[in-house]
Coordinates of C-alpha atoms and ligand atoms in Angstrom, one line a residue:
M100 CA -21.8 9.7 27.5
E101 CA -19.3 7.3 29.1
R102 CA -20.4 3.8 29.0
V103 CA -20.3 2.6 32.5
Y104 CA -18.0 -0.3 33.2
D105 CA -20.1 -2.8 35.0
G106 CA -17.4 -4.9 36.5
R107 CA -17.4 -7.2 33.5
L108 CA -14.6 -7.1 31.0
P109 CA -15.9 -5.6 27.7
K110 CA -16.3 -8.0 24.8
V111 CA -14.9 -6.6 21.6
A112 CA -15.1 -8.0 18.1
I113 CA -12.5 -7.1 15.5
V114 CA -13.4 -7.8 11.9
G115 CA -10.3 -8.6 10.0
A116 CA -6.9 -10.0 11.0
G117 CA -4.7 -7.7 9.0
V118 CA -2.1 -5.5 10.6
S119 CA -4.7 -3.0 12.0
G120 CA -6.9 -5.8 13.4
L121 CA -4.0 -7.6 15.0
R122 CA -2.6 -4.5 16.5
S123 CA -6.0 -3.5 17.9
A124 CA -6.2 -7.0 19.5
D125 CA -2.8 -6.7 21.1
I126 CA -3.6 -3.4 22.7
L127 CA -7.1 -4.5 23.8
T128 CA -6.1 -7.8 25.3
R129 CA -3.3 -6.1 27.2
A130 CA -6.0 -3.8 28.6
G131 CA -8.0 -6.8 29.7
A132 CA -10.8 -6.8 27.1
Q133 CA -12.2 -10.1 25.8
V134 CA -11.3 -10.0 22.1
T135 CA -12.7 -12.1 19.2
I136 CA -11.2 -11.6 15.7
F137 CA -13.4 -12.7 12.8
E138 CA -11.3 -13.2 9.7
A139 CA -12.9 -14.2 6.4
R140 CA -9.8 -15.8 5.0
D141 CA -8.1 -19.0 6.3
R142 CA -5.0 -17.0 7.1
I143 CA -4.0 -13.8 9.0
G144 CA -2.2 -10.8 7.5
G145 CA -4.7 -9.5 4.9
R146 CA -2.7 -7.4 2.5
V147 CA 0.6 -8.5 4.1
H148 CA 1.0 -11.9 2.6
Q149 CA 3.8 -14.1 1.3
V150 CA 3.8 -16.7 -1.4
E151 CA 6.4 -19.0 -2.9
N152 CA 7.6 -18.4 -6.4
G153 CA 10.3 -20.3 -8.1
G154 CA 11.6 -21.6 -4.8
H155 CA 11.7 -18.2 -3.2
L156 CA 9.5 -16.5 -0.7
V157 CA 8.0 -13.2 -2.0
D158 CA 5.6 -10.6 -0.8
A159 CA 2.3 -10.5 -2.7
G160 CA 1.3 -7.3 -0.9
S161 CA 3.4 -4.8 1.1
N162 CA 7.1 -4.9 0.4
W163 CA 8.5 -1.5 1.5
I164 CA 8.8 0.5 4.7
H165 CA 8.0 4.0 3.8
G166 CA 10.1 6.4 5.9
T167 CA 12.2 4.8 8.5
R168 CA 12.2 7.6 11.1
G169 CA 9.8 6.9 14.0
N170 CA 8.3 4.1 12.0
P171 CA 7.1 1.1 14.1
M172 CA 7.7 -1.2 11.1
S173 CA 11.4 -0.3 11.1
R174 CA 11.5 -1.1 14.8
L175 CA 9.8 -4.4 14.2
A176 CA 12.1 -5.2 11.3
E177 CA 15.1 -4.6 13.6
K178 CA 13.6 -6.7 16.4
T179 CA 12.9 -9.6 14.1
R180 CA 16.2 -9.4 12.2
T181 CA 14.3 -8.9 9.0
V182 CA 16.7 -8.2 6.2
I183 CA 16.1 -4.8 4.6
M184 CA 17.7 -3.0 1.6
E185 CA 18.1 0.7 1.2
P186 CA 18.3 0.8 -2.5
E187 CA 21.0 2.9 -4.2
E188 CA 19.8 5.8 -6.3
G189 CA 19.6 5.4 -10.0
S190 CA 17.5 3.5 -12.5
V191 CA 17.6 2.8 -16.1
V192 CA 14.9 3.9 -18.6
I193 CA 13.7 1.9 -21.6
D194 CA 11.8 4.3 -23.6
V195 CA 8.5 4.0 -25.6
T196 CA 10.4 2.6 -28.6
G197 CA 12.2 0.0 -26.5
K198 CA 15.5 1.9 -26.6
K199 CA 17.7 1.8 -23.5
R200 CA 18.6 5.4 -22.5
T201 CA 22.1 6.1 -21.3
E202 CA 22.8 6.3 -17.6
K203 CA 23.2 10.1 -17.9
E204 CA 19.8 10.5 -19.7
S205 CA 18.0 8.2 -17.3
G206 CA 19.6 9.9 -14.3
E207 CA 18.6 13.4 -15.6
L208 CA 15.0 12.3 -16.2
D209 CA 14.8 10.8 -12.8
A210 CA 16.2 13.9 -11.1
E211 CA 13.9 16.3 -13.0
F212 CA 10.9 14.1 -12.3
W213 CA 11.5 13.9 -8.5
D214 CA 12.5 17.6 -8.3
T215 CA 9.2 18.5 -9.8
I216 CA 7.3 16.1 -7.6
V217 CA 8.8 17.9 -4.6
E218 CA 7.6 21.2 -6.0
A219 CA 4.1 19.6 -6.6
F220 CA 3.9 18.5 -2.9
K221 CA 4.8 22.0 -1.8
Y222 CA 2.3 23.5 -4.2
S223 CA -0.5 21.1 -3.1
D224 CA 0.3 21.8 0.6
E225 CA 0.2 25.6 0.2
N226 CA -2.6 25.9 -2.3
S227 CA -4.9 23.0 -1.6
A228 CA -7.8 25.3 -0.7
T229 CA -7.9 27.0 -4.1
I230 CA -6.8 24.1 -6.5
D231 CA -9.7 23.0 -8.7
V232 CA -10.9 19.5 -7.8
E233 CA -10.5 18.3 -11.3
T234 CA -6.8 19.3 -11.7
S235 CA -4.6 16.3 -11.8
L236 CA -0.9 15.9 -10.9
F237 CA -0.4 15.2 -14.6
D238 CA -1.9 18.5 -15.5
Y239 CA 0.4 20.3 -13.1
L240 CA 3.6 18.4 -14.2
S241 CA 2.8 18.9 -17.9
E242 CA 2.4 22.6 -17.4
V243 CA 5.6 23.0 -15.5
W244 CA 7.6 21.0 -18.0
S245 CA 6.0 22.7 -21.1
G246 CA 6.9 26.0 -19.6
K247 CA 10.5 24.9 -18.9
F248 CA 11.3 22.8 -21.9
G249 CA 8.6 23.6 -24.5
G250 CA 5.3 21.9 -25.1
D251 CA 6.5 19.9 -28.1
S252 CA 10.0 19.1 -27.0
G253 CA 11.4 15.6 -26.7
R254 CA 12.4 16.3 -23.1
T255 CA 8.8 17.3 -22.1
Q256 CA 7.5 14.1 -23.8
D257 CA 10.1 11.9 -22.0
L258 CA 9.2 13.5 -18.7
K259 CA 5.5 12.9 -19.3
D260 CA 6.2 9.3 -20.1
D261 CA 8.4 9.1 -17.0
S262 CA 5.6 10.6 -14.8
R263 CA 3.3 7.7 -15.6
M264 CA 5.4 5.7 -13.1
W265 CA 3.4 7.6 -10.4
G266 CA 0.6 5.1 -11.1
Q267 CA 2.8 2.4 -9.5
F268 CA 3.0 4.3 -6.3
V269 CA -0.7 4.8 -5.8
G270 CA -2.2 2.0 -7.9
S271 CA -4.1 4.5 -10.1
P272 CA -3.2 6.5 -13.2
I273 CA -1.4 9.8 -12.8
E274 CA -4.1 11.6 -14.8
R275 CA -6.4 10.7 -11.9
Q276 CA -4.1 11.8 -9.1
S277 CA -5.7 14.8 -7.3
L278 CA -3.4 17.8 -7.1
K279 CA -5.6 19.3 -4.4
F280 CA -5.0 16.4 -2.1
F281 CA -1.6 15.4 -3.4
F282 CA -0.1 16.4 0.0
L283 CA -1.9 13.4 1.5
E284 CA 0.7 11.2 -0.3
E285 CA 3.5 12.6 1.8
C286 CA 4.9 10.2 4.3
L287 CA 7.3 9.8 7.2
E288 CA 10.8 11.1 7.2
G289 CA 13.7 8.8 6.6
E290 CA 14.7 6.2 4.0
N291 CA 12.4 4.0 2.0
V292 CA 13.6 0.5 2.5
F293 CA 12.8 -2.7 0.6
V294 CA 11.9 -5.5 3.0
A295 CA 14.3 -8.0 1.4
S296 CA 13.5 -11.1 3.5
T297 CA 9.8 -10.3 3.2
Y298 CA 7.3 -9.0 5.8
Q299 CA 6.9 -12.6 7.1
K300 CA 8.7 -12.2 10.4
I301 CA 7.2 -8.7 11.0
L302 CA 3.8 -10.2 10.5
H303 CA 4.4 -13.0 12.9
K304 CA 5.6 -10.6 15.5
V305 CA 2.6 -8.4 15.1
A306 CA 0.3 -11.4 15.2
R307 CA 1.8 -13.2 18.1
P308 CA 0.0 -11.4 21.0
A309 CA -3.3 -11.7 19.2
L310 CA -2.9 -15.4 18.5
M311 CA -2.0 -16.0 22.1
K312 CA -4.6 -13.9 23.8
A313 CA -7.5 -13.3 21.5
N314 CA -10.1 -15.7 20.1
V315 CA -9.1 -15.7 16.4
R316 CA -11.7 -17.2 14.2
L317 CA -10.3 -17.8 10.7
G318 CA -12.7 -18.6 7.8
H319 CA -15.4 -16.5 9.5
E320 CA -16.8 -13.8 7.1
V321 CA -18.8 -11.1 8.7
K322 CA -21.9 -10.1 6.7
H323 CA -23.7 -7.7 8.9
I324 CA -23.3 -5.5 12.0
Q325 CA -26.2 -4.1 14.0
Y326 CA -24.7 -1.4 16.2
R327 CA -26.6 0.6 18.8
Q328 CA -29.0 3.4 17.8
S329 CA -27.8 5.3 20.9
A330 CA -25.5 4.8 23.8
E331 CA -28.3 3.3 25.8
G332 CA -29.0 0.5 23.3
S333 CA -28.3 -3.2 23.8
A334 CA -25.4 -5.3 22.5
V335 CA -23.8 -4.9 19.1
K336 CA -24.7 -7.9 17.0
V337 CA -22.4 -9.4 14.4
R338 CA -23.9 -11.8 11.8
L339 CA -21.6 -14.2 10.0
A340 CA -21.9 -15.7 6.5
D341 CA -23.2 -18.9 8.0
G342 CA -26.0 -17.0 9.7
A343 CA -24.6 -17.3 13.2
E344 CA -25.1 -14.2 15.3
H345 CA -22.8 -13.0 18.2
E346 CA -23.1 -10.2 20.6
F347 CA -20.4 -7.7 21.7
D348 CA -20.0 -4.5 23.5
E349 CA -17.9 -2.9 20.7
V350 CA -17.0 -3.9 17.2
I351 CA -13.9 -2.6 15.3
V352 CA -14.3 -3.0 11.5
T353 CA -10.9 -3.2 9.7
C354 CA -12.3 -4.3 6.3
P355 CA -10.5 -2.5 3.5
L356 CA -12.0 0.7 2.0
G357 CA -12.9 -1.2 -1.2
W358 CA -15.0 -3.6 0.9
L359 CA -16.7 -0.7 2.7
K360 CA -17.5 0.9 -0.6
R361 CA -19.2 -2.2 -1.9
N362 CA -20.9 -3.4 1.3
K363 CA -21.7 -0.4 3.4
S364 CA -25.3 -0.3 2.3
S365 CA -26.1 -3.9 3.3
A366 CA -23.6 -4.4 6.1
F367 CA -24.7 -2.0 8.7
T368 CA -27.9 -1.3 10.7
P369 CA -28.7 1.5 11.3
P370 CA -27.3 2.7 8.0
L371 CA -24.0 4.6 8.3
P372 CA -24.5 8.4 8.8
P373 CA -24.6 10.1 5.4
R374 CA -21.3 12.0 5.9
L375 CA -19.5 8.8 6.8
S376 CA -21.1 7.0 3.9
S377 CA -20.0 9.8 1.5
A378 CA -16.5 9.9 2.9
I379 CA -16.2 6.1 2.0
D380 CA -17.4 6.9 -1.5
N381 CA -15.2 9.9 -2.0
I382 CA -11.8 8.5 -1.2
G383 CA -10.3 6.5 -4.1
Y384 CA -9.2 2.9 -3.9
G385 CA -6.2 1.9 -6.2
A386 CA -5.4 -1.3 -7.9
L387 CA -1.7 -2.2 -7.8
E388 CA -0.6 -5.6 -8.9
K389 CA 2.8 -7.3 -8.7
L390 CA 4.3 -9.8 -11.1
Y391 CA 7.3 -11.9 -10.1
I392 CA 9.4 -13.6 -12.8
T393 CA 12.2 -15.9 -11.8
F394 CA 15.0 -17.0 -14.1
P395 CA 17.7 -19.7 -13.8
Q396 CA 20.2 -16.8 -13.3
P397 CA 20.0 -13.0 -13.3
F398 CA 21.1 -12.6 -16.9
W399 CA 20.7 -8.8 -16.7
L400 CA 23.6 -8.6 -14.3
G401 CA 26.1 -9.9 -16.9
T402 CA 28.4 -12.9 -17.0
S403 CA 31.1 -11.8 -14.6
S404 CA 31.0 -13.0 -11.1
P405 CA 29.6 -11.0 -8.2
S406 CA 32.1 -9.8 -5.5
A407 CA 33.7 -12.5 -3.4
D408 CA 31.5 -12.0 -0.4
N409 CA 28.5 -11.8 -2.8
S410 CA 27.6 -8.4 -1.3
Q411 CA 27.7 -6.5 -4.6
P412 CA 26.3 -7.8 -7.9
S413 CA 28.8 -7.1 -10.7
T414 CA 26.6 -5.2 -13.0
D415 CA 25.9 -1.8 -14.6
T416 CA 22.2 -2.6 -14.6
P417 CA 20.8 -0.7 -11.6
C418 CA 18.2 -2.2 -9.2
F419 CA 15.3 -0.2 -10.8
I420 CA 14.3 -0.4 -14.4
R421 CA 11.5 1.9 -15.8
F422 CA 9.8 0.8 -19.0
Y423 CA 7.8 3.6 -20.5
N424 CA 4.5 2.7 -22.2
P425 CA 5.7 0.2 -24.8
Q426 CA 4.8 1.0 -28.4
Y427 CA 6.8 -2.1 -29.4
H428 CA 4.5 -4.5 -27.5
P429 CA 2.8 -6.9 -29.9
D430 CA -0.4 -7.2 -27.8
P431 CA -3.1 -5.0 -29.3
A432 CA -4.4 -4.2 -25.8
S433 CA -1.3 -2.2 -25.1
K434 CA -2.2 0.2 -27.9
L435 CA -5.4 1.2 -26.2
S436 CA -3.8 2.1 -22.9
T437 CA -1.4 4.5 -21.3
T438 CA -0.8 2.3 -18.3
W439 CA 1.4 -0.4 -19.8
N440 CA 4.4 1.2 -18.4
Q441 CA 6.2 -1.0 -15.9
S442 CA 8.4 -0.2 -12.8
V443 CA 10.7 -3.2 -12.3
V444 CA 12.9 -4.1 -9.3
S445 CA 15.8 -6.5 -9.7
L446 CA 15.7 -8.8 -6.7
A447 CA 19.2 -10.0 -7.7
H448 CA 20.3 -6.7 -6.1
L449 CA 19.0 -7.7 -2.7
P450 CA 21.6 -8.3 0.0
P451 CA 22.6 -11.9 0.7
P452 CA 21.1 -14.3 1.5
T453 CA 17.9 -12.8 0.1
A454 CA 19.1 -12.1 -3.4
Q455 CA 17.2 -14.1 -6.1
P456 CA 17.2 -14.2 -9.9
T457 CA 13.8 -12.5 -10.0
L458 CA 12.4 -9.4 -11.6
L459 CA 9.5 -7.8 -9.8
F460 CA 7.1 -5.9 -12.1
Y461 CA 4.7 -3.3 -10.5
M462 CA 1.6 -2.5 -12.7
H463 CA -1.6 -0.6 -12.3
G464 CA -4.6 0.6 -14.2
D465 CA -6.1 -1.2 -17.1
C466 CA -2.8 -3.1 -17.7
G467 CA -3.2 -4.9 -14.4
T468 CA -7.0 -5.4 -15.0
Y469 CA -6.4 -6.8 -18.4
L470 CA -3.8 -9.3 -17.2
T471 CA -5.7 -10.5 -14.1
R472 CA -8.8 -11.1 -16.3
L473 CA -6.8 -13.0 -18.9
L474 CA -5.3 -15.2 -16.2
A475 CA -8.5 -15.7 -14.2
P476 CA -9.5 -19.1 -15.8
H477 CA -6.0 -20.6 -15.2
S478 CA -4.4 -21.8 -12.0
P479 CA -1.1 -20.2 -11.0
H480 CA 2.0 -21.9 -12.5
S481 CA -0.2 -23.9 -15.0
K482 CA 1.1 -24.1 -18.5
P483 CA -1.4 -21.6 -20.0
Y484 CA -0.8 -19.2 -17.0
N485 CA 2.9 -19.2 -17.6
H486 CA 2.5 -18.9 -21.3
L487 CA 0.3 -15.8 -21.0
L488 CA 2.6 -14.2 -18.6
Q489 CA 5.6 -14.9 -20.7
S490 CA 3.9 -13.4 -23.8
F491 CA 3.2 -10.3 -21.7
A492 CA 6.6 -9.9 -20.1
E493 CA 9.1 -11.0 -22.7
P494 CA 8.8 -7.8 -24.8
F495 CA 10.0 -6.0 -21.7
Y496 CA 12.7 -8.2 -20.2
S497 CA 14.1 -9.0 -23.7
R498 CA 15.2 -5.3 -23.7
L499 CA 17.5 -5.9 -20.7
P500 CA 21.3 -6.2 -21.1
N501 CA 22.7 -9.6 -22.0
Y502 CA 19.3 -11.0 -23.1
S503 CA 19.5 -13.8 -25.7
P504 CA 16.4 -15.7 -26.8
T505 CA 18.5 -18.8 -27.3
S506 CA 20.1 -18.7 -23.9
K507 CA 18.7 -21.0 -21.3
I508 CA 19.3 -18.5 -18.5
C509 CA 17.0 -16.1 -20.1
I510 CA 14.0 -18.4 -20.1
P511 CA 11.9 -17.9 -17.0
T512 CA 11.4 -20.8 -14.6
S513 CA 8.4 -19.4 -12.7
F514 CA 5.8 -16.6 -12.8
Y515 CA 3.4 -15.3 -10.2
L516 CA 0.9 -12.5 -10.7
T517 CA -1.1 -11.1 -7.8
S518 CA -4.8 -10.5 -8.2
W519 CA -5.9 -8.1 -5.4
Q520 CA -8.4 -6.5 -7.7
T521 CA -10.4 -9.7 -7.9
D522 CA -10.2 -10.4 -4.2
P523 CA -13.4 -9.4 -2.3
F524 CA -11.6 -9.4 1.1
A525 CA -9.0 -7.0 -0.2
G526 CA -11.9 -4.8 -1.4
H527 CA -11.0 -5.5 -5.0
G528 CA -7.9 -3.3 -4.9
S529 CA -4.8 -2.4 -3.1
Y530 CA -5.1 0.7 -0.8
C531 CA -6.6 4.2 -0.6
C532 CA -5.7 6.9 -3.0
F533 CA -6.8 10.5 -3.8
Q534 CA -8.3 10.9 -7.2
T535 CA -9.5 14.0 -9.1
G536 CA -13.0 15.1 -8.2
L537 CA -12.2 14.8 -4.5
A538 CA -13.4 18.0 -2.7
E539 CA -12.7 17.3 1.0
G540 CA -10.2 14.5 1.1
D541 CA -8.7 15.4 4.4
K542 CA -12.1 15.8 6.0
D543 CA -13.2 12.5 4.5
I544 CA -10.2 10.7 6.1
E545 CA -10.9 12.3 9.5
I546 CA -14.6 11.3 9.3
M547 CA -13.6 7.7 8.6
R548 CA -11.0 7.8 11.3
S549 CA -13.5 9.0 13.9
T550 CA -16.3 6.7 12.5
A551 CA -18.3 9.9 12.5
G552 CA -18.3 9.7 16.4
L553 CA -20.3 6.4 16.5
G554 CA -17.7 4.8 18.8
D555 CA -17.1 7.8 21.0
N556 CA -20.9 8.3 21.3
G557 CA -21.2 4.8 22.8
Q558 CA -22.9 3.2 19.7
G559 CA -20.3 0.5 19.6
L560 CA -19.0 0.8 16.0
W561 CA -15.4 1.8 15.1
L562 CA -13.5 1.8 11.8
A563 CA -9.8 1.1 11.6
G564 CA -7.4 0.2 8.7
E565 CA -4.9 1.9 6.4
H566 CA -7.6 4.3 5.1
T567 CA -8.1 5.8 8.6
A568 CA -4.5 6.3 9.4
P569 CA -2.7 9.5 10.3
F570 CA -2.2 11.5 7.1
V571 CA 1.6 10.7 6.9
A572 CA 0.9 6.9 6.9
L573 CA -2.2 6.5 4.8
G574 CA -2.2 3.4 2.6
T575 CA 0.7 1.8 4.4
T576 CA 1.4 -1.0 6.9
T577 CA 2.5 1.7 9.3
G578 CA -0.8 3.5 8.9
A579 CA -2.7 0.2 9.5
W580 CA -0.7 -0.4 12.7
W581 CA -1.3 3.1 14.0
S582 CA -4.9 3.1 13.1
G583 CA -5.5 -0.2 14.9
E584 CA -3.6 1.1 17.9
G585 CA -5.5 4.4 18.0
V586 CA -8.9 2.8 17.9
A587 CA -8.0 0.2 20.5
R588 CA -6.8 2.9 22.9
R589 CA -10.0 4.8 22.5
V590 CA -12.1 1.7 23.2
A591 CA -10.0 0.9 26.2
R592 CA -10.4 4.5 27.5
R593 CA -14.2 4.3 27.3
Y594 CA -14.1 1.4 29.8
G595 CA -11.5 3.0 32.0
L596 CA -9.1 0.2 31.1
V597 CA -5.3 0.6 31.4
V598 CA -3.1 -0.8 28.7
D599 CA -0.3 -2.7 30.1
E600 CA 2.6 -1.5 27.9
E601 CA 6.2 -1.1 27.2
E602 CA 7.7 2.4 27.6
E603 CA 8.8 2.8 24.0
E604 CA 5.3 2.0 22.9
M605 CA 3.9 4.7 25.1
E606 CA 6.2 7.2 23.5
E607 CA 5.2 5.9 20.1
A608 CA 1.5 6.3 20.9
E609 CA 2.1 9.8 22.1
K610 CA 3.9 10.7 18.9
V611 CA 1.0 9.4 16.8
D612 CA -1.5 11.4 18.9
E613 CA 0.6 14.5 18.3
I614 CA 0.7 13.9 14.5
V615 CA -3.0 13.4 14.4
E616 CA -3.6 16.5 16.5
N617 CA -1.4 18.6 14.1
E618 CA -3.6 17.5 11.3
G619 CA -6.3 19.7 12.7
E620 CA -4.3 22.8 11.9
S621 CA -4.5 24.5 8.5
V622 CA -2.5 22.9 5.7
G623 CA -0.2 25.8 5.8
D624 CA 0.5 25.5 9.5
R625 CA 1.0 21.8 9.0
L626 CA 3.7 22.6 6.5
E627 CA 5.4 24.7 9.0
G628 CA 5.2 22.2 11.8
E629 CA 4.6 18.6 11.0
V630 CA 5.9 18.5 7.5
S631 CA 9.3 19.4 8.7
E632 CA 9.1 16.0 10.5
V633 CA 7.9 14.4 7.3
S634 CA 9.2 13.9 3.9
I635 CA 7.9 12.6 0.7
G636 CA 9.1 9.3 2.0
K637 CA 6.8 7.3 -0.3
S638 CA 8.4 8.7 -3.3
M639 CA 11.8 10.0 -2.5
N640 CA 14.4 9.0 -5.2
G641 CA 11.7 7.1 -7.0
T642 CA 12.6 4.1 -5.1
A643 CA 9.6 3.1 -3.0
L644 CA 6.7 1.5 -4.8
G645 CA 3.4 0.4 -3.5
G646 CA 1.5 1.5 -0.4
Ligands
LIG2008 C1 0.1 -4.9 -4.0 C2 0.2 -4.1 -2.7 C3 1.5 -3.5 -2.4 C4 1.6 -2.8 -1.2 N1 2.8 -2.3 -0.9 C5 3.0 -1.7 0.3 C6 4.3 -1.3 0.7 O1 5.3 -1.5 0.0 N2 4.5 -0.7 1.9 C7 3.4 -0.5 2.7 O2 3.6 0.1 3.8 N3 2.1 -0.8 2.4 C8 1.9 -1.4 1.2 N4 0.7 -1.9 0.8 C9 -0.4 -1.5 1.7 C10 -0.5 -2.4 2.9 O3 -0.4 -3.7 2.6 C11 -1.8 -2.1 3.6 O4 -2.0 -0.7 3.9 C12 -2.0 -2.8 5.0 O5 -1.6 -4.1 4.9 C13 -3.5 -2.8 5.3 O6 -3.7 -3.4 6.5 P1 -5.2 -3.4 7.1 O7 -5.2 -4.1 8.4 O8 -5.7 -2.0 7.1 O9 -6.1 -4.1 6.0 P2 -6.0 -5.7 5.6 O10 -4.6 -6.1 5.6 O11 -6.7 -5.7 4.2 O12 -6.8 -6.4 6.7 C14 -8.2 -6.5 6.6 C15 -8.6 -7.9 6.9 O13 -10.0 -8.0 6.9 C16 -10.4 -9.2 6.3 N5 -11.8 -9.1 5.9 C17 -12.3 -8.4 4.8 N6 -13.6 -8.5 4.7 C18 -14.0 -9.3 5.8 C19 -15.2 -9.7 6.2 N7 -16.4 -9.4 5.7 N8 -15.3 -10.5 7.3 C20 -14.1 -10.9 8.0 N9 -12.9 -10.5 7.6 C21 -12.8 -9.7 6.5 C22 -9.4 -9.4 5.2 O14 -9.3 -10.7 4.8 C23 -8.1 -8.9 5.8 O15 -7.4 -10.0 6.4 C24 0.5 -2.6 -0.3 C25 -0.7 -3.2 -0.6 C26 -0.8 -4.0 -1.8 C27 -2.2 -4.6 -2.1

């Protein structure tokens, strides 16, 4: 039943000032709603966040734009003159023994890996209904490569080692990547670009309207939401950590999926409907961490000077370095794990003026967990913190060209490791993923996206956030933006409010509606229609990590 607009502007609370919450606030304030954002942290941005390391600004969370075509993040990057880099193809492999593979070998492994990933997407798309829930992407790839190159061949082993890099895309080991719902990892068409000057200006642009027109309450953690039993019920009540209670007509919860998993039983009255609760349990939540190491100079580029205009580093070392699981690492913990492989990006390859003598390591699984626990007692940049990170990272970076233990330029000047998995407001992790055991992943997402109808039924509770995004943008900033936008428009519609908007945004909103509508078709139909609009943007060329 439509909730009757009684001549008073609706009061809407948004829990969380990440990209989804900020976007919701923008749309709703433009529609005339009175919006309050409760944000637990003392800053906005959520998983879009910058820190300083070694005199350079770096992204602790999101760093890539996945698929530039029709992507609002690309538009925002352009509008804000954010510097982006479309990385060149190619990467170098350091194998399990610490040996650097030739350019040709590295290239062949890369090409075979991504070709098989494309096949895996197609297979998952076409056969999702019949694929066993326990079959992993790793099972699929191993079978393909064993059939092609022989189960015991060195080539098959290399490729299996290579495939563990998948963990750095989703924040969870490849052995746990569901093949059945692998197609949900597909993303928008276009290039994957690295946001070289960081997401800072994009975040400011996204936040500006909310900061100007909404009541943004930083440092206000929401503990409990009492939503309406039925459309006829009274106000929705939001209780904060300090015990204060506030009343609203509608509440949009953008807390991360990991937060919902841990808090859904205590945070909502009445309890969430069983199917919504199980959807929250079913979808996986990854744990990706990033380690930045800054040196006096980018020794891995060699000693010759860059080009005169500084646009091209003079080096044979490509931007991407893939360290397979290191048998040579002295830390005994590395021997107990298959997730000590590292995907490394050389930030010395970024375009001027953003280039910096920094290596960015992406890690996942128990390697990241081990390191974050080890560092927990120490404050960032303290002596023991730096010492622990150097002991961890040196066995890797010492394998790079031109390394010399006695050279000053090879001794790091600064380290920074993220710790999303210890952060309660990030839900103790990074973003949603699709793990083995998942039986109805697409339906689970749809149930979360619709909040099991609670909002549309007039009960005043709506979920938004990257985990509720259109399939092609799950886990990304783009998805967070679209989810916030979608929910805000639905809320506005309930009250008959008109969103005062720019034409290009109207077109964008229509496109998202279209994408989401297409998701209702069978997976096969989707492949015929929507997927032609979509590519494996997140993974194309092995260049886009995270999100
Ligand atoms: C390491 C890492 C790398 C990533 N890389 C990429 C990438 O390259 N490209 C990409 O597109 N995406 C990437 N992502 C994902 C991207 O950052 C997220 O999808 C996106 O930022 C999520 O936005 P959101 O609004 O859904 O959630 P969030 O940004 O998490 O916002 C939710 C907000 O809610 C707040 N909150 C939580 N609990 C409460 C509470 N109880 N009360 C009040 N407030 C609360 C949080 O503090 C937070 O500000 C990455 C994420 C991580 C962690």
